[in-house]
PDB file of C-alpha atoms and ligand atoms in Angstrom:
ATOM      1  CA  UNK A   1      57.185  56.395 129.792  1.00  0.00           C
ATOM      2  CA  UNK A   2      56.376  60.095 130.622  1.00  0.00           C
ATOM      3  CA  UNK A   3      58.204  62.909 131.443  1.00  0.00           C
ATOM      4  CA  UNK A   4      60.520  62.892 134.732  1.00  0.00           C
ATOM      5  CA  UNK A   5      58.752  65.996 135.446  1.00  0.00           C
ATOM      6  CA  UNK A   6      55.464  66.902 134.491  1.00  0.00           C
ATOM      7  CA  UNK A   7      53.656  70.448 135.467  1.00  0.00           C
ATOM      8  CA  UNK A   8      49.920  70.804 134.154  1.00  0.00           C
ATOM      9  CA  UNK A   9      47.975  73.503 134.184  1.00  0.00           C
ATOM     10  CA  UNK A  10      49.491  74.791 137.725  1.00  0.00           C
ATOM     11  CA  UNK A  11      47.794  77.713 139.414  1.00  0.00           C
ATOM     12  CA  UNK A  12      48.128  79.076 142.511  1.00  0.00           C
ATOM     13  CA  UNK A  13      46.431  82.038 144.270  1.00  0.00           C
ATOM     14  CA  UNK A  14      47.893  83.326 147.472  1.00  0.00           C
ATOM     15  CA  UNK A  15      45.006  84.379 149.601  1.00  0.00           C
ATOM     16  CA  UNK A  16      44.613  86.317 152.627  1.00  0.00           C
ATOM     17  CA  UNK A  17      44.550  89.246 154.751  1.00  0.00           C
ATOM     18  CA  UNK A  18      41.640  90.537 152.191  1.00  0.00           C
ATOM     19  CA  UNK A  19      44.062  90.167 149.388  1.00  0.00           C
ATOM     20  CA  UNK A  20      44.261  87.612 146.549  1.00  0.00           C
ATOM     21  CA  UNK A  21      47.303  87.262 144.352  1.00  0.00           C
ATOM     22  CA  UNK A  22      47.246  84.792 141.650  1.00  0.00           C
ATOM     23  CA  UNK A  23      50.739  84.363 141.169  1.00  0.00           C
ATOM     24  CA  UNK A  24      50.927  81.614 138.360  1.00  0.00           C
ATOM     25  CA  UNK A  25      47.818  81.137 136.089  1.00  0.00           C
ATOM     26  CA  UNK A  26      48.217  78.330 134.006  1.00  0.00           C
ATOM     27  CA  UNK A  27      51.760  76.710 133.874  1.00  0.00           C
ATOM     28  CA  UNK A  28      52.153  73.460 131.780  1.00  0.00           C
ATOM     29  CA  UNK A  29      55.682  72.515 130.809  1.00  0.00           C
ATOM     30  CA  UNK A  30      57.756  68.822 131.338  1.00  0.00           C
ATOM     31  CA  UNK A  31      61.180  67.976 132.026  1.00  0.00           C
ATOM     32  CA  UNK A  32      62.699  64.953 130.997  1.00  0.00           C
ATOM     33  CA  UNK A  33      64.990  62.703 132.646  1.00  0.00           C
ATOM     34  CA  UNK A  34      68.840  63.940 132.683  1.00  0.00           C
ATOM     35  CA  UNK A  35      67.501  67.502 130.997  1.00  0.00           C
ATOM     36  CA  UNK A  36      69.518  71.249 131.934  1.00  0.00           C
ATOM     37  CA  UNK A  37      66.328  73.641 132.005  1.00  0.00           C
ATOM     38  CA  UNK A  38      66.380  77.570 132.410  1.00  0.00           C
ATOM     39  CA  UNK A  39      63.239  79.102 133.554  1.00  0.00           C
ATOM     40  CA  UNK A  40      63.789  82.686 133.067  1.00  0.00           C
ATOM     41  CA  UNK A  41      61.054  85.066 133.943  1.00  0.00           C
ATOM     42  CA  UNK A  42      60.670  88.794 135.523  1.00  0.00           C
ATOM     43  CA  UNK A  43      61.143  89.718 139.011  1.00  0.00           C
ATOM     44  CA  UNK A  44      57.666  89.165 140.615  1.00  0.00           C
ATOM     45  CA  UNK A  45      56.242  86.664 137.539  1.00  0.00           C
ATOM     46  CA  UNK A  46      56.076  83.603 139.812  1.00  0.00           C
ATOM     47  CA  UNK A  47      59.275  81.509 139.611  1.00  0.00           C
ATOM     48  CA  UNK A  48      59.831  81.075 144.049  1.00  0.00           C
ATOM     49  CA  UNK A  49      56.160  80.148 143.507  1.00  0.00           C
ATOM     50  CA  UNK A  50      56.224  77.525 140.940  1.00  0.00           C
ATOM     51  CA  UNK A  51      59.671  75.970 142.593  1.00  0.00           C
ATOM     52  CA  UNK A  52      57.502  75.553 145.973  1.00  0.00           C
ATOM     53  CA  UNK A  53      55.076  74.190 143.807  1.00  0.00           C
ATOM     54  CA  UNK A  54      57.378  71.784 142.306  1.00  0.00           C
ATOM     55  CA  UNK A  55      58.894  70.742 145.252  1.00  0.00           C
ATOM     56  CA  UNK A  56      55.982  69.961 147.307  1.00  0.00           C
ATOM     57  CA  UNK A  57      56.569  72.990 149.705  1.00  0.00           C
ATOM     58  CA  UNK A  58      53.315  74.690 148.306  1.00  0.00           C
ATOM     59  CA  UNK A  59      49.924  73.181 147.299  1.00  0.00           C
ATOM     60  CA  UNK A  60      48.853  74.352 144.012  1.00  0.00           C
ATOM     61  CA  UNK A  61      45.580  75.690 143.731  1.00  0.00           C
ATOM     62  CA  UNK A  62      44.562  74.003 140.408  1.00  0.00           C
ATOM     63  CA  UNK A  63      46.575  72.036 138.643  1.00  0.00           C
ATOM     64  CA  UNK A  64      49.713  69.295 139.421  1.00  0.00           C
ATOM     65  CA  UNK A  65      53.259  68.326 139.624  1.00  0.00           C
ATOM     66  CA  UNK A  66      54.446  64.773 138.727  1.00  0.00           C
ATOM     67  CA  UNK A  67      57.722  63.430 139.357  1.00  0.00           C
ATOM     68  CA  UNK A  68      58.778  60.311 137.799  1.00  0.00           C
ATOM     69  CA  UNK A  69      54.829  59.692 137.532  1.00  0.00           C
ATOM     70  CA  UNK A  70      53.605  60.410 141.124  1.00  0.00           C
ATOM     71  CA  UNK A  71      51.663  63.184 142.126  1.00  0.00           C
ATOM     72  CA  UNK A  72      54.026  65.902 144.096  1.00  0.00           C
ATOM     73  CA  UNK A  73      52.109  66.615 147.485  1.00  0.00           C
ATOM     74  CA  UNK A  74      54.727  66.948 149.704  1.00  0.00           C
ATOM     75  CA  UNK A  75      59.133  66.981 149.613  1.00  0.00           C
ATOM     76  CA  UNK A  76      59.598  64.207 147.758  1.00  0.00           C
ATOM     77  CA  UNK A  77      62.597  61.979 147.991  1.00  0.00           C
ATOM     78  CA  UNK A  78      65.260  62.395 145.349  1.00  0.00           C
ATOM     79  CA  UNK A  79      64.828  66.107 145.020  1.00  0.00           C
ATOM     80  CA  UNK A  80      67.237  69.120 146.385  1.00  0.00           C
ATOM     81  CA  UNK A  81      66.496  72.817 146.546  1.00  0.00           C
ATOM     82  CA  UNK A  82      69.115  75.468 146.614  1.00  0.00           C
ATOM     83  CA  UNK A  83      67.471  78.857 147.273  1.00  0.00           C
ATOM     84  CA  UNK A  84      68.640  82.061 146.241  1.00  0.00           C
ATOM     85  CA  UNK A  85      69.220  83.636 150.102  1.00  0.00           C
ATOM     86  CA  UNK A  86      72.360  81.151 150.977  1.00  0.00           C
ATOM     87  CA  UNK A  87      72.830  83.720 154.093  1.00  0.00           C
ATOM     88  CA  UNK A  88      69.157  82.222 155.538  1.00  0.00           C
ATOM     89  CA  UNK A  89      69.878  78.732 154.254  1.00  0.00           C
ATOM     90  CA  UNK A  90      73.118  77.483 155.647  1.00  0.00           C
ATOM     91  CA  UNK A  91      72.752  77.321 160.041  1.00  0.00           C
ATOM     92  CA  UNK A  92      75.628  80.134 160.935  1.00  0.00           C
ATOM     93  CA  UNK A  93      76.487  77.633 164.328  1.00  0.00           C
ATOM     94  CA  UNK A  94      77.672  74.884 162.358  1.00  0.00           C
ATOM     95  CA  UNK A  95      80.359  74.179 160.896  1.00  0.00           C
ATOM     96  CA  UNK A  96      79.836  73.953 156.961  1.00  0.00           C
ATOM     97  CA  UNK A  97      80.619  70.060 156.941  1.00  0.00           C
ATOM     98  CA  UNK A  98      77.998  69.648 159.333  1.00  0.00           C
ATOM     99  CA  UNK A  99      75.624  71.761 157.397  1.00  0.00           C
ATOM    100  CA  UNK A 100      76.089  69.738 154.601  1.00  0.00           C
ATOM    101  CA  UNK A 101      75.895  67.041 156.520  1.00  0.00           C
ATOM    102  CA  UNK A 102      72.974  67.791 158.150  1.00  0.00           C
ATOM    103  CA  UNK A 103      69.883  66.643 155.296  1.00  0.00           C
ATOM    104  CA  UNK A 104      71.898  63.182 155.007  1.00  0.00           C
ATOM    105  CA  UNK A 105      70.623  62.503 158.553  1.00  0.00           C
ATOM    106  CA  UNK A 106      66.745  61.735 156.869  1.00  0.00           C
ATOM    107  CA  UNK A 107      68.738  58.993 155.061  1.00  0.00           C
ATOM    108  CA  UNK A 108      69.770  55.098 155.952  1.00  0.00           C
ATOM    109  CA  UNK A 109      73.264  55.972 156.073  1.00  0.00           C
ATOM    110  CA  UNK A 110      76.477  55.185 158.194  1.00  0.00           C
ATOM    111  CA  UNK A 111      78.286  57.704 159.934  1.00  0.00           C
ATOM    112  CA  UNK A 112      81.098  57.332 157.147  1.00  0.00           C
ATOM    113  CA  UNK A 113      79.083  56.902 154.475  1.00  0.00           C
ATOM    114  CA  UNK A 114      77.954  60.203 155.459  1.00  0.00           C
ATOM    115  CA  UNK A 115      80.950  61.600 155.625  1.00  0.00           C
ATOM    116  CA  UNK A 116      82.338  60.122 152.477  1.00  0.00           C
ATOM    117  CA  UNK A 117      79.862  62.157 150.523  1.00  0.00           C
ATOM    118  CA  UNK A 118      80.111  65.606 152.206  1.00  0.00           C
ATOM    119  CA  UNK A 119      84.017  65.072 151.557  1.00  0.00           C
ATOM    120  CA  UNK A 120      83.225  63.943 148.152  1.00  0.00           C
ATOM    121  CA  UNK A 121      80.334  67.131 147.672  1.00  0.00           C
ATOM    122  CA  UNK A 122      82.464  69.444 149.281  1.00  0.00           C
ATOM    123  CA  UNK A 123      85.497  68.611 147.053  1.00  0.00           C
ATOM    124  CA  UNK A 124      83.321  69.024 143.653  1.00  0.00           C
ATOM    125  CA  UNK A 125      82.365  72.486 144.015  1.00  0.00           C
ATOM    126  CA  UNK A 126      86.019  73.481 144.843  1.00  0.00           C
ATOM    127  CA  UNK A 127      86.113  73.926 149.073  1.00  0.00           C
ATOM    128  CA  UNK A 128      87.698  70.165 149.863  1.00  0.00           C
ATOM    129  CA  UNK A 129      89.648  72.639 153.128  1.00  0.00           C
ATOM    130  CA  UNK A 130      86.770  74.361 154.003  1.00  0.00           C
ATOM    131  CA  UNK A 131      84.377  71.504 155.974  1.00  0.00           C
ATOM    132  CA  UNK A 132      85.641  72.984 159.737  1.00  0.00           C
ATOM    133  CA  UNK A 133      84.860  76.796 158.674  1.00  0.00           C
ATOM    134  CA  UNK A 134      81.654  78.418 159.952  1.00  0.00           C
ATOM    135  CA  UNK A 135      79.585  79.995 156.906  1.00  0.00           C
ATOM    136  CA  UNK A 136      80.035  83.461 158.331  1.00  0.00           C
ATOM    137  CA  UNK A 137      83.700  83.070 157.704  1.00  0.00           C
ATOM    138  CA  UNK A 138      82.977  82.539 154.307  1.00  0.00           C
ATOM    139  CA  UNK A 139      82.335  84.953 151.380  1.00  0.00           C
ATOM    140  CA  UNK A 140      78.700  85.098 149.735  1.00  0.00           C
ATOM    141  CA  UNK A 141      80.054  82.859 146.433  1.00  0.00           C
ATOM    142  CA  UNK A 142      81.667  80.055 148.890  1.00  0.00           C
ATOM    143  CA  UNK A 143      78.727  80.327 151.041  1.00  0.00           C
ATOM    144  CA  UNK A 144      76.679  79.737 147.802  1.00  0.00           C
ATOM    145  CA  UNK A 145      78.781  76.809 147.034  1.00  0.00           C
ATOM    146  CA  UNK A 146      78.362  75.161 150.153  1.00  0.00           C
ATOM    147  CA  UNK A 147      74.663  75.260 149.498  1.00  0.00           C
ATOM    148  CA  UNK A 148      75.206  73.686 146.201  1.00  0.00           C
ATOM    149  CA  UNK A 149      77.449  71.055 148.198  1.00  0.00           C
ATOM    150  CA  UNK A 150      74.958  70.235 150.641  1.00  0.00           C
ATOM    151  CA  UNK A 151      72.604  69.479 147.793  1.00  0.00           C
ATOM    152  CA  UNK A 152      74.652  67.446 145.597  1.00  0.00           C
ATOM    153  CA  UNK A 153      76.196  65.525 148.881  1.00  0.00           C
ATOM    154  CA  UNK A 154      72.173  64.376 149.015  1.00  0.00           C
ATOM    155  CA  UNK A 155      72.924  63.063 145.679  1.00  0.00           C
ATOM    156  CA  UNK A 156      69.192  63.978 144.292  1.00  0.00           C
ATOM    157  CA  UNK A 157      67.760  63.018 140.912  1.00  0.00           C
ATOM    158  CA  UNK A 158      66.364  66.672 140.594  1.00  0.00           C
ATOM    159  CA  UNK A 159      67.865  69.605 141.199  1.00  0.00           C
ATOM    160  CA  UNK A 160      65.444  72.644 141.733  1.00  0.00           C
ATOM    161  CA  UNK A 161      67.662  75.950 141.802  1.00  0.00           C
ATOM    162  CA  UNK A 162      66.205  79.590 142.729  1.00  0.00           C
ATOM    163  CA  UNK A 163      68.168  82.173 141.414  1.00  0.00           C
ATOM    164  CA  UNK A 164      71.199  80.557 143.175  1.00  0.00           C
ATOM    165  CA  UNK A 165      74.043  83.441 141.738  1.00  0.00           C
ATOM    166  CA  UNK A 166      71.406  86.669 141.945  1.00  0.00           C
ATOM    167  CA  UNK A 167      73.499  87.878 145.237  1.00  0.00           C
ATOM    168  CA  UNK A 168      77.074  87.322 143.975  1.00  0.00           C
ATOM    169  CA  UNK A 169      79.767  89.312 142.389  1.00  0.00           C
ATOM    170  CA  UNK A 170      79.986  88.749 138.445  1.00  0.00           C
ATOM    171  CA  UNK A 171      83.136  86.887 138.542  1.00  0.00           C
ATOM    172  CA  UNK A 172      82.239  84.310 141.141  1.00  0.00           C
ATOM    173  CA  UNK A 173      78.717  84.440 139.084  1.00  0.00           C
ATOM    174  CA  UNK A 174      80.555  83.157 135.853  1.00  0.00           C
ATOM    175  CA  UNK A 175      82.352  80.357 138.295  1.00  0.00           C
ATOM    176  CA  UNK A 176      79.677  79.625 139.467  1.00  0.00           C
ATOM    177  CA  UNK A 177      78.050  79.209 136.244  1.00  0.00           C
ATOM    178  CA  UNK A 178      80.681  76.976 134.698  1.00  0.00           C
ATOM    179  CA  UNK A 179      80.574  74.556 138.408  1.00  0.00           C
ATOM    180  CA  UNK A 180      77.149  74.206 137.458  1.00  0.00           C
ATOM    181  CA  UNK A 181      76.964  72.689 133.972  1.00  0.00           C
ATOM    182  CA  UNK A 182      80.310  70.862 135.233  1.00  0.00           C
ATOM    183  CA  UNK A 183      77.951  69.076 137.729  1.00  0.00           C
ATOM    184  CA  UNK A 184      75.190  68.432 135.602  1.00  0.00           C
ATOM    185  CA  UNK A 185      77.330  66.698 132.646  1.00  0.00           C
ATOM    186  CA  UNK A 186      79.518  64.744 135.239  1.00  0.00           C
ATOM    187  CA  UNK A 187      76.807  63.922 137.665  1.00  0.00           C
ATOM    188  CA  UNK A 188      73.848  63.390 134.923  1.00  0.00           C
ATOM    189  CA  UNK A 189      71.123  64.917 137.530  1.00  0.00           C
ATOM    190  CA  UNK A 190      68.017  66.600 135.999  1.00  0.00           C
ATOM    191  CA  UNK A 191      68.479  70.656 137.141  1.00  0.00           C
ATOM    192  CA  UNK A 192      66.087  73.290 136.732  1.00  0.00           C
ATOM    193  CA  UNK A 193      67.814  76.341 137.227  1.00  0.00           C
ATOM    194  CA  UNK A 194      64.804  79.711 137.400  1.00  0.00           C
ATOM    195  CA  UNK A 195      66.381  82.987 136.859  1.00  0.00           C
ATOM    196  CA  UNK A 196      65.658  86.453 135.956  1.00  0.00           C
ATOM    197  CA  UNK A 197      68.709  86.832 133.530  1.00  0.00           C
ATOM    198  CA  UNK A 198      68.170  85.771 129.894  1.00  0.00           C
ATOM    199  CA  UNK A 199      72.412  85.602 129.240  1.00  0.00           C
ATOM    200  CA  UNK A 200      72.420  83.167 132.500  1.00  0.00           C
ATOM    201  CA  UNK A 201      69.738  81.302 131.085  1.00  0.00           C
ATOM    202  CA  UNK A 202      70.980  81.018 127.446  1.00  0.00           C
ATOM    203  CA  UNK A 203      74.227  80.440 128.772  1.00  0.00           C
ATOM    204  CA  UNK A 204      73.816  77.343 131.345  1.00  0.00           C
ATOM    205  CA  UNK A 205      70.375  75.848 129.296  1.00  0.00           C
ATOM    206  CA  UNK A 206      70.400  73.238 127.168  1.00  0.00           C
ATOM    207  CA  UNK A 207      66.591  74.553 126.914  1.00  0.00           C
ATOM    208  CA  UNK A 208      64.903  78.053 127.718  1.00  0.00           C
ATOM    209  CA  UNK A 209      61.453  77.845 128.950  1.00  0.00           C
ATOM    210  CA  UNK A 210      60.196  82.020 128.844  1.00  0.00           C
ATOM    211  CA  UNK A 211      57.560  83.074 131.542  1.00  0.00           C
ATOM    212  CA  UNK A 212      55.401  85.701 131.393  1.00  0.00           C
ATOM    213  CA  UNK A 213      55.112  88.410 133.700  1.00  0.00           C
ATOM    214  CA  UNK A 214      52.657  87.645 136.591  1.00  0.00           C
ATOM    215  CA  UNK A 215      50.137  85.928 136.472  1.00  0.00           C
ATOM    216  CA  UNK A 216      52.458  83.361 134.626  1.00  0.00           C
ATOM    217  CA  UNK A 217      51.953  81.556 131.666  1.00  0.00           C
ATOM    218  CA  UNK A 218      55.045  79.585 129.516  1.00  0.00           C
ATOM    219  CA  UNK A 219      55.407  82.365 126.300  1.00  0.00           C
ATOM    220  CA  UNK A 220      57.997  79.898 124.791  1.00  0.00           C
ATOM    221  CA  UNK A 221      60.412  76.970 125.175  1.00  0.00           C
ATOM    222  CA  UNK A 222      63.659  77.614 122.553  1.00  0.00           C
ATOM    223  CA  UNK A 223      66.285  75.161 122.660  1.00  0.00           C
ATOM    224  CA  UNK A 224      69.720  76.412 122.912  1.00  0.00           C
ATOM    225  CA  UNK A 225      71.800  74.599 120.109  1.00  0.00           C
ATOM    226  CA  UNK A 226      74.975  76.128 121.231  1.00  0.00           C
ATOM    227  CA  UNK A 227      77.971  73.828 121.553  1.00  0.00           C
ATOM    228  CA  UNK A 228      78.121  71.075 124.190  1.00  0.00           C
ATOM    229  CA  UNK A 229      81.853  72.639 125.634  1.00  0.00           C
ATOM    230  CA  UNK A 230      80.733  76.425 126.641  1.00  0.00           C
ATOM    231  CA  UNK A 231      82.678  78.693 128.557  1.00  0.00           C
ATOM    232  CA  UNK A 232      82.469  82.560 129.116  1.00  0.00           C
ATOM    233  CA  UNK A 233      84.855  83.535 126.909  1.00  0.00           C
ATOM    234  CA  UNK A 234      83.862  82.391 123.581  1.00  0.00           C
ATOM    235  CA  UNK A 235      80.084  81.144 124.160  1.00  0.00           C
ATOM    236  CA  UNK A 236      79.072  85.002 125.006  1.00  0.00           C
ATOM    237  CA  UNK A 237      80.506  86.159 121.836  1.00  0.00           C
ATOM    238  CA  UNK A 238      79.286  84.056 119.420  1.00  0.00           C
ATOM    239  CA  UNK A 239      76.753  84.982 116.770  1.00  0.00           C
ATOM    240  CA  UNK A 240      74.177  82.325 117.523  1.00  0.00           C
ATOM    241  CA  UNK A 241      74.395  83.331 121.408  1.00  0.00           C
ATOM    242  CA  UNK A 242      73.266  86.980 120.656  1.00  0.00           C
ATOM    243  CA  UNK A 243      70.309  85.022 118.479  1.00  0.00           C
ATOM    244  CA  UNK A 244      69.203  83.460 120.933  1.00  0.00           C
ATOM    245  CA  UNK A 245      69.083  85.889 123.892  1.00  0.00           C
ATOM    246  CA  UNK A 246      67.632  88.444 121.418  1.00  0.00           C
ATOM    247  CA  UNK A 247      64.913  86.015 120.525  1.00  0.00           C
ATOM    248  CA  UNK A 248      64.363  85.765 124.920  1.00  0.00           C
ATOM    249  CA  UNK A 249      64.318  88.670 125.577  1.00  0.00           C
ATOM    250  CA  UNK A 250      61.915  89.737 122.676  1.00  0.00           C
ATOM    251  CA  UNK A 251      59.358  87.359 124.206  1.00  0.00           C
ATOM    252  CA  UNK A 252      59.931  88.650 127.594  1.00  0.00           C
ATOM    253  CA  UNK A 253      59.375  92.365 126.359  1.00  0.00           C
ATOM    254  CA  UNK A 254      56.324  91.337 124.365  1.00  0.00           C
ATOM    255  CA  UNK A 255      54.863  89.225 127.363  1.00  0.00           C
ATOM    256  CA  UNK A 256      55.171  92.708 128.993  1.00  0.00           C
ATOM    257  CA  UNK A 257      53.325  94.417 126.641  1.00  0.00           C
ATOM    258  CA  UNK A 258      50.581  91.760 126.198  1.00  0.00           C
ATOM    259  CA  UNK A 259      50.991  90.675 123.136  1.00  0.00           C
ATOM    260  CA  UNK A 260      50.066  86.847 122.380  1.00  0.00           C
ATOM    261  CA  UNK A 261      53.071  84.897 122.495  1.00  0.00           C
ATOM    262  CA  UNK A 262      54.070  83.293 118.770  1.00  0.00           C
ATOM    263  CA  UNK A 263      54.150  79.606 117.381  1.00  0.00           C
ATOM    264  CA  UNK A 264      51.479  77.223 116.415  1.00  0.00           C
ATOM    265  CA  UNK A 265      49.316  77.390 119.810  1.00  0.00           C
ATOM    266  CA  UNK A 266      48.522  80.754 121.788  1.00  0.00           C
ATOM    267  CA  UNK A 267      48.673  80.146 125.634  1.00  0.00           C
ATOM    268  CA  UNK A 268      47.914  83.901 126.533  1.00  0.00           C
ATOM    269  CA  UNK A 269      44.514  82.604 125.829  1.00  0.00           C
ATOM    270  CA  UNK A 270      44.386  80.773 129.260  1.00  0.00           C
ATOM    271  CA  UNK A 271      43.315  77.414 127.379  1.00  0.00           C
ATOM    272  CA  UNK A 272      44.907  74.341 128.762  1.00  0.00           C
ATOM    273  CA  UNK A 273      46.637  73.133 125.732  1.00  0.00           C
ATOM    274  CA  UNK A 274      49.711  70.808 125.210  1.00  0.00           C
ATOM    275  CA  UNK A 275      52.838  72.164 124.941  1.00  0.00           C
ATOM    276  CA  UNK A 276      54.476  73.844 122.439  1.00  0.00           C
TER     277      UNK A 276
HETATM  278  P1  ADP B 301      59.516  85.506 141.586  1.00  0.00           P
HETATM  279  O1  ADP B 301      60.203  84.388 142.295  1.00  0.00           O
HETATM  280  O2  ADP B 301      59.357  85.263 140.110  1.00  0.00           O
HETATM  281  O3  ADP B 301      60.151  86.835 141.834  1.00  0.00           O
HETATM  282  P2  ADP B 301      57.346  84.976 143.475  1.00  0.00           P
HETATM  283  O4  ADP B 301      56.893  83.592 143.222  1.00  0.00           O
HETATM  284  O5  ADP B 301      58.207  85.212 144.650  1.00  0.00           O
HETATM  285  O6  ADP B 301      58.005  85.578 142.148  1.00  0.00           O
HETATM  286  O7  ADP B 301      56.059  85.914 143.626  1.00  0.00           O
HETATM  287  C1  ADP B 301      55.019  85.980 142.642  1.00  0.00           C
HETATM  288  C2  ADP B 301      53.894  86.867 143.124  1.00  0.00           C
HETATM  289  O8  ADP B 301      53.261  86.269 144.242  1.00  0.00           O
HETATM  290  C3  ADP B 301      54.330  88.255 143.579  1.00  0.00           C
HETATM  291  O9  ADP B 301      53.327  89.165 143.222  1.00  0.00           O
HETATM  292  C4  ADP B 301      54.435  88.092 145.078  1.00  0.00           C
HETATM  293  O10 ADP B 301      54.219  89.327 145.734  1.00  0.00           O
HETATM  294  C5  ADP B 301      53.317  87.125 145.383  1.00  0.00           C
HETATM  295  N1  ADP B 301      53.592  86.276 146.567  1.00  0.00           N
HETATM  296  C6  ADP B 301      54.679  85.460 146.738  1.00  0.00           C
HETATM  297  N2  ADP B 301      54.604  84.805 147.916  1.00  0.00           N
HETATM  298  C7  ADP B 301      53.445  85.225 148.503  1.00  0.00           C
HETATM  299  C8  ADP B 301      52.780  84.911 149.740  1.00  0.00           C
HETATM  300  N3  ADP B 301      53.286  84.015 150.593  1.00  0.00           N
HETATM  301  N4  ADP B 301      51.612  85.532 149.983  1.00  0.00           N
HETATM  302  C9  ADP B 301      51.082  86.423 149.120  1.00  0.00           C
HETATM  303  N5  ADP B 301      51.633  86.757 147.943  1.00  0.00           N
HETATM  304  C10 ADP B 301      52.809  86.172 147.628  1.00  0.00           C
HETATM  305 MG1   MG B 302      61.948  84.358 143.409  1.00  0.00          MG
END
């Protein structure tokens, strides 16, 4: 049995208008089944692009995306998206019930069944009185949740999440944070969570995959052996925390200089190889 998710040699060029971006070169990384992944990457390297990929939103130009063994070509079932603007992703004329009602619809479900699990998704990330608000009446970390809600109430296998806290005050960031890998251990979904902040992605990961800066490759995949029970006051402090972000954000600074990345095989290269 392979990999839940399975990315191979993804590239994708944007073209048009006279102007040709390749965005992600060569991208080959898997996932498995129940996994916490961090993607962290610079602003710009790729990461929207890849999720798109991922998610069947995009076509790559070379390369593929499996899930659970079939070729991604278009949404596929079982998958949820939370993207990193909440303020374009929730509909500001309904009420947030409604909107996290509203993907539930695609599915073979009764009326109550559906409203079961927007009661049920609603109550996990922490706004059980909130269903009869409108988002706008909402600040940007509820509206954030309600987005998570909506995804969760779906009750996906995957969960693909863009930069989901990038907009949001520190504090609710943190709670956020900690609602996150709360879901993931109760729930058991597969998340991969793409950010640009190395603490956020040593902090939630149970494995760090580092990008390059555009045109993407994968410079490294660490796993993050920090204890199972984290929280922000003692995980941040400890001595094998600072380890690890150092060793991130080392391979992020020499991605941006060029150098090739460490470890037994050298992607920089641009030779499809197996993973590290
Ligand atoms: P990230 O999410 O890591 O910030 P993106 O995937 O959004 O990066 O963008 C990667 C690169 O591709 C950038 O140079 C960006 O300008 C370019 N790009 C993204 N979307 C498009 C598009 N639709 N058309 C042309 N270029 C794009
Ligand atoms: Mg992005």
């Amino acid at each position: 049995m392979g990999a839940l998710l399975d990315v191979s040699g993804l590239n994708k060029v944007y073209e048009g208008a006279g102007r040709r971006v390749e965005a992600v070169r060569d991208l080959t990384f898997t996932v498995e089944a129940g996994e916490l992944v961090c993607l962290v990457g610079p602003s710009g390297c790729g990461k929207t692009t890849l999720l798109k990929c991922m998610s069947g939103l995009l076509a790559p130009t070379a390369g593929r995306v499996t899930l659970a063994g079939r070729v991604v070509n278009g949404p596929p079932p079982g998958m949820a998206f939370v993207f990193q603007e909440y303020g374009r992703s929730l509909l500001p004329w309904m009420r947030v019930g409604d909107n996290v009602e509203l993907p539930l619809r695609q599915k073979t479900l009764t009326k109550a069944r559906r409203r079961e699990l927007v009661v049920d998704a609603l109550h996990s990330v922490g706004l059980a009185d909130a269903a009869g608000a409108y988002p706008w009446q909402l600040s940007g970390g509820m509206q954030q949740r309600v987005a998570i809600a909506r995804a969760l109430a779906y009750e996906p296998d995957v969960l693909l999440m863009d930069e989901p806290f990038a907009a949001v005050d520190a504090q609710t960031r943190a709670d956020l944070e900690d609602l996150v890998r709360g879901l993931w251990r109760e729930r058991g979904m597969t998340i991969l969570f793409v950010t640009h902040d190395i603490d956020e992605a040593v902090y939630l990961g149970e494995r760090v995959i580092v990008l390059s800066g555009s045109p993407t490759v994968v410079r490294e995949e660490l796993t993050i052996d920090l204890p199972d029970g984290r929280d922000q006051l003692h995980t941040r402090v400890a001595p094998r925390f600072a380890e690890l972000r150092t060793r991130v954000y080392e391979q992020i600074q020499a991605a941006k200089r060029g150098t090739p990345a460490p470890g037994p095989v050298d992607r920089i290269e641009g030779v499809p190889q197996d993973r590290i």
